Coordinates of C-alpha atoms in Angstrom, one line a residue:
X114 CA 7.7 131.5 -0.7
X115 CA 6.9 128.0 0.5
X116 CA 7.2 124.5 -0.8
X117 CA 4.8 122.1 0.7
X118 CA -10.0 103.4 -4.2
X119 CA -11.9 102.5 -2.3
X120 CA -12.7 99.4 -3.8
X121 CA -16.6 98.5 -4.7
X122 CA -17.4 96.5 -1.7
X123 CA -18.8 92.7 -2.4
X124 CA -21.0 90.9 -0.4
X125 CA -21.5 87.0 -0.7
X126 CA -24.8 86.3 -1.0
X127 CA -26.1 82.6 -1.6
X128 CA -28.7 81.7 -3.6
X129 CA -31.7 80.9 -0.9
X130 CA -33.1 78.2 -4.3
X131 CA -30.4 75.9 -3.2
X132 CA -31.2 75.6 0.2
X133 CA -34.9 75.0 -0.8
X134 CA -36.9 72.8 1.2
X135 CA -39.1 71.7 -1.9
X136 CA -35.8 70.9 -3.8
X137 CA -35.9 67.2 -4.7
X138 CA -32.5 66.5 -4.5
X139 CA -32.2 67.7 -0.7
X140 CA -34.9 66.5 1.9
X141 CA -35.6 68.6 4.9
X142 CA -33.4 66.5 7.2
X143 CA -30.4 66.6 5.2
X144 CA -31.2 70.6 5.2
X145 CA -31.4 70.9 8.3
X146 CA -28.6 68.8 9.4
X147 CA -26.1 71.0 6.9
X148 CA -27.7 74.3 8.4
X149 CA -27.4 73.5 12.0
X150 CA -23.4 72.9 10.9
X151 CA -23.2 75.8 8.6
X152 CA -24.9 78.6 10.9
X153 CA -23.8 76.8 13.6
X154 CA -27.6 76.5 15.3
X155 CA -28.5 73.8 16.6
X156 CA -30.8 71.2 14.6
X157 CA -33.6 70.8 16.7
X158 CA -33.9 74.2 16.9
X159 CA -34.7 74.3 12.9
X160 CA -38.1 72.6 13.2
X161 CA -41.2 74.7 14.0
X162 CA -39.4 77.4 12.4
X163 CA -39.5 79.1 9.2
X164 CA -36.5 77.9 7.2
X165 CA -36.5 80.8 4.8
X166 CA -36.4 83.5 7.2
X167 CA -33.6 82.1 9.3
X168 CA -31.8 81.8 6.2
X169 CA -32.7 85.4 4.9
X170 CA -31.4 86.4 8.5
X171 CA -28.4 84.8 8.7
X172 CA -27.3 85.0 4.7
X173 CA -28.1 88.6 5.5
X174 CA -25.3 88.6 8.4
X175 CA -23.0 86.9 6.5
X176 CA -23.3 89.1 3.7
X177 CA -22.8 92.3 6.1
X178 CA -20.0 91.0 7.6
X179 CA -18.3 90.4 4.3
X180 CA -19.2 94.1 3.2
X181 CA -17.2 95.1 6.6
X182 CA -14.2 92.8 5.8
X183 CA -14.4 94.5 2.0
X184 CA -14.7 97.8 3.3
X185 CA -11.8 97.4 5.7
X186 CA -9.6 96.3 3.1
X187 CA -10.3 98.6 0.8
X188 CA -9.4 101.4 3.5
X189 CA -5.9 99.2 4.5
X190 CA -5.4 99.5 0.4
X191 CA -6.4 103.0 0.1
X192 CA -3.1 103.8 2.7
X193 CA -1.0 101.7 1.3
X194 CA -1.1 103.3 -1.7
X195 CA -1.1 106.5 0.1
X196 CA 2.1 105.3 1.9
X197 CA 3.6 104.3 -1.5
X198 CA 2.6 107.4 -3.5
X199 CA 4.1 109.9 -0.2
X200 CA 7.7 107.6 -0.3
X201 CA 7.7 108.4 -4.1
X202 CA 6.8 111.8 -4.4
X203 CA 9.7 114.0 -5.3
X204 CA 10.0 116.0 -1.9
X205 CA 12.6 118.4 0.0
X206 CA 12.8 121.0 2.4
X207 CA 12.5 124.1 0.8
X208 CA 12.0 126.9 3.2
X209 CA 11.5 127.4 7.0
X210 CA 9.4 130.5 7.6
X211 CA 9.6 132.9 10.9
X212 CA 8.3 136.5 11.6
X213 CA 11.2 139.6 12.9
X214 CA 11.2 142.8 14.1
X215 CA 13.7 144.9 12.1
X216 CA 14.2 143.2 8.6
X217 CA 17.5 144.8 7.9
X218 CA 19.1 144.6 11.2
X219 CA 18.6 140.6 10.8
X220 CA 20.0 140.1 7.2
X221 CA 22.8 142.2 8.4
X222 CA 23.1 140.1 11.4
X223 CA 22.9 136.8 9.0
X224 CA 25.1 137.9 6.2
X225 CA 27.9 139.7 8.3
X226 CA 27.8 136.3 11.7
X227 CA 26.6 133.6 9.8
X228 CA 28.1 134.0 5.9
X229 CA 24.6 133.3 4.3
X230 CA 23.7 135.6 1.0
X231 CA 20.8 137.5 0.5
X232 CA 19.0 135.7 -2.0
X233 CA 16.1 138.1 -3.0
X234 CA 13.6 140.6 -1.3
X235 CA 9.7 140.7 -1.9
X236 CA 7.4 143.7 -0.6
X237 CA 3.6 143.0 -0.8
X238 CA 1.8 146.8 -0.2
X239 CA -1.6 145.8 -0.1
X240 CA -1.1 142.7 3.0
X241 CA 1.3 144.8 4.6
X242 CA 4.3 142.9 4.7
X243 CA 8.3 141.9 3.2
X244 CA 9.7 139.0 2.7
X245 CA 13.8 138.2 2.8
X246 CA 15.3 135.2 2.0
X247 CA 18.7 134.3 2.7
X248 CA 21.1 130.7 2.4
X249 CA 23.6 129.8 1.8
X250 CA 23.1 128.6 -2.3
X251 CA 20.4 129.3 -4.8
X252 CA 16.6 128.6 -3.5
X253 CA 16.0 126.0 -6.7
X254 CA 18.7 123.8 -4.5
X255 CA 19.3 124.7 -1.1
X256 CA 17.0 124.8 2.1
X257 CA 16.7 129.0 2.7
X258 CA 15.3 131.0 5.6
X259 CA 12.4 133.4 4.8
X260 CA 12.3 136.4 7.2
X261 CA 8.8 138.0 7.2
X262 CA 8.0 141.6 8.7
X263 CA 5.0 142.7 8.9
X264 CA 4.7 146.2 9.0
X265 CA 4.9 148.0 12.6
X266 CA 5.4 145.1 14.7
X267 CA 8.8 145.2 16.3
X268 CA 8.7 142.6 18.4
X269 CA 7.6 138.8 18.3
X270 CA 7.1 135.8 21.3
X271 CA 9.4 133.0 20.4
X272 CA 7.4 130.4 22.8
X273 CA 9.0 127.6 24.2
X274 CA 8.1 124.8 22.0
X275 CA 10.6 126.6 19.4
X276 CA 13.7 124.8 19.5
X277 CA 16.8 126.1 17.6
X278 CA 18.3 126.1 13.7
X279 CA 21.1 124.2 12.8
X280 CA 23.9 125.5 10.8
X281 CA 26.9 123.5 9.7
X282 CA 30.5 125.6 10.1
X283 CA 34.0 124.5 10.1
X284 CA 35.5 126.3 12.7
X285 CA 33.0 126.8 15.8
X286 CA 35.3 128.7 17.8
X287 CA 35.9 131.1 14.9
X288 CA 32.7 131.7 14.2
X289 CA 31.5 132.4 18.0
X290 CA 34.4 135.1 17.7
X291 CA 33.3 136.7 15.1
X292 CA 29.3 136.8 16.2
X293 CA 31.1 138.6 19.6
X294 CA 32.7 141.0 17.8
X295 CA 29.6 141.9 16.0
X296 CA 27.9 142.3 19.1
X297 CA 25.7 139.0 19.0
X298 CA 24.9 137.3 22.0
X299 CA 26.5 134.2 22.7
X300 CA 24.3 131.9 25.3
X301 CA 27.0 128.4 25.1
X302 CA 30.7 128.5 24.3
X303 CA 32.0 126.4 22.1
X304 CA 32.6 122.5 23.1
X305 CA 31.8 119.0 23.0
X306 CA 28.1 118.1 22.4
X307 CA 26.7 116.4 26.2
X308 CA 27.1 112.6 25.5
X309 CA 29.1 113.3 22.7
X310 CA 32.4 114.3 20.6
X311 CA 30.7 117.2 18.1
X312 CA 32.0 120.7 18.6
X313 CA 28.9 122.6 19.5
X314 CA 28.3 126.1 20.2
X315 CA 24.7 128.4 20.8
X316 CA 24.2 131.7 19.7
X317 CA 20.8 134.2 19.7
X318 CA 20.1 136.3 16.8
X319 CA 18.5 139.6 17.6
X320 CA 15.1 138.6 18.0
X321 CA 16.1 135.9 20.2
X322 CA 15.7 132.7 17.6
X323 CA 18.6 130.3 18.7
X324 CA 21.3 128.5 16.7
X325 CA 23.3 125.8 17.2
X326 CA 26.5 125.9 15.8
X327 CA 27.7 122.4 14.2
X328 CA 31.4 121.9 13.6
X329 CA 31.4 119.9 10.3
X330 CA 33.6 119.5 7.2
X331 CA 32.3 120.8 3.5
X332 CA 28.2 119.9 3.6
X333 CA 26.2 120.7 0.5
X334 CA 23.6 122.1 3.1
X335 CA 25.2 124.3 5.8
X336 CA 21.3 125.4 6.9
X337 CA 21.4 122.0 8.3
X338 CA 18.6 121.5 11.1
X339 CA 15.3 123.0 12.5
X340 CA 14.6 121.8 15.8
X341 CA 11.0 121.4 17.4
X342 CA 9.7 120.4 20.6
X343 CA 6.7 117.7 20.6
X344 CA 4.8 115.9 23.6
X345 CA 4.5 112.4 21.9
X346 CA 7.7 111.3 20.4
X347 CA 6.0 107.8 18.5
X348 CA 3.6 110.1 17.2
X349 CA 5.4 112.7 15.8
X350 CA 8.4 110.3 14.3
X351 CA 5.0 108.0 12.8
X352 CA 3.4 111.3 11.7
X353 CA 6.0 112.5 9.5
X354 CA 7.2 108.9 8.3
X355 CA 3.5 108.5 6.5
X356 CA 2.5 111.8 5.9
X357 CA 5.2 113.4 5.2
X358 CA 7.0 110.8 3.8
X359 CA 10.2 111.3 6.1
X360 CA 13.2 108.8 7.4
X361 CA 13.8 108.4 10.5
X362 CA 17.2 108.7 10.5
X363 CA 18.4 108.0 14.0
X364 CA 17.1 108.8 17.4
X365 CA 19.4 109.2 20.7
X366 CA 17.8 109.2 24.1
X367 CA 19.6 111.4 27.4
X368 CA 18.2 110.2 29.8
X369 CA 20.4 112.1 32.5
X370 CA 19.0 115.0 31.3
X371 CA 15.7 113.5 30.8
X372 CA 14.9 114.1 27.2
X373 CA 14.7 111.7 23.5
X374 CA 15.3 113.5 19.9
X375 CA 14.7 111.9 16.8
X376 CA 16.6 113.3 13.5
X377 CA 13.8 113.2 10.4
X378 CA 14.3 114.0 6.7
X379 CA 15.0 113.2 3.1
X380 CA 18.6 111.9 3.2
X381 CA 21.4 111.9 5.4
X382 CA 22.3 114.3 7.7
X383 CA 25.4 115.5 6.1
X384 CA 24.2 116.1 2.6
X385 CA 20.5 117.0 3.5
X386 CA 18.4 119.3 6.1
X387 CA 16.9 117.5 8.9
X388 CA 13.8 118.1 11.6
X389 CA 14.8 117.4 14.9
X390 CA 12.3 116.5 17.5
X391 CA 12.8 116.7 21.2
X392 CA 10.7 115.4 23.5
X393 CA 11.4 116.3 27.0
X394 CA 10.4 113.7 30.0
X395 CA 6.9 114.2 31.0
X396 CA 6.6 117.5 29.1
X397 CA 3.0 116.8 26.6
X398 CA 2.1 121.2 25.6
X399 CA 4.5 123.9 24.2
X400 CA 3.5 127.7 24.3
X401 CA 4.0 127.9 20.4
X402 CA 4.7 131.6 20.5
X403 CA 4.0 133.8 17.4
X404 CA 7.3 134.3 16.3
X405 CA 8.0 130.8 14.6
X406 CA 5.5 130.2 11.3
X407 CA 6.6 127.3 9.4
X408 CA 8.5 125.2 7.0
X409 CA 7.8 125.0 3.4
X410 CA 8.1 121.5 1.4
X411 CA 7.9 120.9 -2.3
X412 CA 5.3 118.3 -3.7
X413 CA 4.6 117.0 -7.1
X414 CA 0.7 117.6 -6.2
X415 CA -0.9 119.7 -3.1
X416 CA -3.9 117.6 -3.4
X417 CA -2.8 114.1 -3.1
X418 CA -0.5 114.9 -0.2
X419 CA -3.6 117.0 1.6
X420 CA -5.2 113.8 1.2
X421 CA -2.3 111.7 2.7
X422 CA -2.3 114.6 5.6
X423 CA -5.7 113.9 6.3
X424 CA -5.2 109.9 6.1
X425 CA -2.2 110.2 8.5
X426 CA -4.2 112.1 11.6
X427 CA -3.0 115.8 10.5
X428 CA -4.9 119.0 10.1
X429 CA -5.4 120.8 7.0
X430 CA -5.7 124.5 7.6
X431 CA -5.9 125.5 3.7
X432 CA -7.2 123.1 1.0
X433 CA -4.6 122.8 -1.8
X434 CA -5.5 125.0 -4.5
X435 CA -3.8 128.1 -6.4
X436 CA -2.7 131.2 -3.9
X437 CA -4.7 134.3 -5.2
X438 CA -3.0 136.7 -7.8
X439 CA 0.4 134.2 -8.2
X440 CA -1.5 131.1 -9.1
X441 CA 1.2 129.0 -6.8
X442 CA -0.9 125.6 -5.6
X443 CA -0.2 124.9 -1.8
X444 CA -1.9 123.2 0.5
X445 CA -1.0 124.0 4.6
X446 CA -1.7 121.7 7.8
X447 CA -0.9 121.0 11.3
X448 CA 0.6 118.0 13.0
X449 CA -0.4 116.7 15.5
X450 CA 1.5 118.4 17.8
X451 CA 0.1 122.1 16.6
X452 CA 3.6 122.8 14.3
X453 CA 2.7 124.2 11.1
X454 CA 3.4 123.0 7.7
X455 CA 2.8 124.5 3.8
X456 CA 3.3 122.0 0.7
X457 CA 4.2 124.1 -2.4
X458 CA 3.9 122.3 -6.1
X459 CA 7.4 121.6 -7.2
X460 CA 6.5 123.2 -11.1
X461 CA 5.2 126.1 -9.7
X462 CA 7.4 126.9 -7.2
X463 CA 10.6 127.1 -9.8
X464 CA 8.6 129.1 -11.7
X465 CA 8.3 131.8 -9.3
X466 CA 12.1 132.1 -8.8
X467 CA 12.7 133.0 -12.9

């Protein structure tokens, strides 16, 4: 499963009775004189003129450009409390979603390689399809993977925009050892991270999805990282800070092998799951494939946050609002980088796991 005012605008508007020219207390001079200064015309251009109407016209000016300035800063209020309401909502990473070819030849691959559990199984008939989903600790506290096969179709396109999962072992070496002995395919031995001290190794699951191997002490999360390609770093990294309501946690530029990452999420690295973001040098489009679906995010309400997406330049691709026959409210979008995203209501989401 997945977990995903203005104000009234005012307008100044003199009274035109006070700039009267049959008002005793002002003569027609002293009018004109203040005029020229206030609408900034000059006096001589006053006479042979209808006072009145300049004044309507230029009142009327004024008063539309203090509706603008109203209007604006209703709108720069209207995101900040957007911005406030996305830091404050109760949010994690509940789910990253992706499509396979043989559903028991993976969890057998994840369970018996990787030490994750298989949490629970779900077969919907009628659309055709069965869901797996496997982690490393219960799905009401950890980030889990959710397998999806659709029935009859073996094989899936991973694209290149896909990057890798992370997952946080303590012994790199041993586990590369053991993913060889099980037959799995091994594309970088263990060893320092480029740049860097962190024992890193890659492996390939059997419908090609990557995973980088992390050597790490005791995490609470050891499904620790999804990584996605983007063509606009700023973007992306300002993207998910408002809508989303994300950290940016760090960021760590290569440029001997020409590419930037950024490390989003919801706490530190080493307690939390993170989205990485790479942007390669020069590199704007991603084939997206149509292997890789999702991640799933919980939300205290699918409709505020659908309205925060659409604030924040993404793309809502399903109005929030209850799924059909399970009455779950999501809401699903796209950044702006094409990657797709479902919202799940944090009530309704625990109550489909009793």
């Amino acid at each position: 499963m997945v977990r995903i005012i203005p104000m009234a605008a005012s307008s100044i508007r003199p009274s035109l009775g006070c700039f009267s020219s049959s008002s005793s207390r002002f003569p027609v001079s002293y009018l004109s004189r203040n005029l020229s200064r206030t609408l900034h015309v000059p006096q001589s251009q006053l006479f042979g003129f209808n006072t009145h109407k300049l004044l309507r016209r230029n009142v009327n000016c004024l008063g539309v450009a203090e509706s603008g300035k109203a209007e604006q800063a209703s709108t720069a209020t209207s995101q900040d409390d957007l911005l406030t309401w996305v830091k404050n909502d109760k949010r994690r990473m509940l789910h990253v979603v992706y499509r396979v070819g043989d559903l028991d030849r993976t969890i057998k691959f994840y369970t018996e390689c990787l030490g994750m559990k298989l949490l629970r199984k779900r077969d919907i008939p009628e659309e055709k399809y069965t869901n797996a989903f496997l982690g490393y600790g219960p799905e009401d506290s950890h980030f889990v993977i959710e397998l999806t096969y659709n029935y009859g179709v073996d094989k899936y396109d991973v694209g290149a925009g896909f990057g890798h999962f992370g997952i946080a072992v303590d012994d790199v070496a041993k586990t590369v050892e053991l993913v060889k002995a099980k037959g799995g395919k091994v594309s970088r031995e263990p060893g320092p991270v480029k740049g860097g001290k962190t024992v890193i190794a890659f492996i390939e699951d059997p419908d090609g999805y990557k995973f980088e191997l992390l050597e790490r002490g005791p995490t609470p999360e050891p499904l620790c990282q999804v990584m996605l390609r983007v063509g606009d770093l700023d973007r992306a990294i300002k993207f998910y800070e408002k809508a989303f309501g994300m950290e940016l946690l760090r960021t760590r530029d290569n440029p001997e092998y020409k590419y930037t990452i950024a490390m989003m999420g919801y706490g530190p690295e080493d307690k939390f799951p993170v989205l990485e973001l790479t942007y390669n040098y020069g590199v704007t489009e991603y084939d997206k494939g149509n292997a890789y679906a999702q991640i799933a995010i919980g939300t205290d309400d699918v409709y505020k946050t659908a309205e925060a997406i659409k604030v924040f330049g993404g793309k809502i691709t399903r109005e929030p609002g209850p799924l059909p026959g399970i009455s779950t409210k999501i809401t699903a979008c796209l950044d702006p980088d094409g990657w797709k995203s479902v919202f799940v209501d944090n009530i309704d989401f625990l109550k489909e796991l009793e």
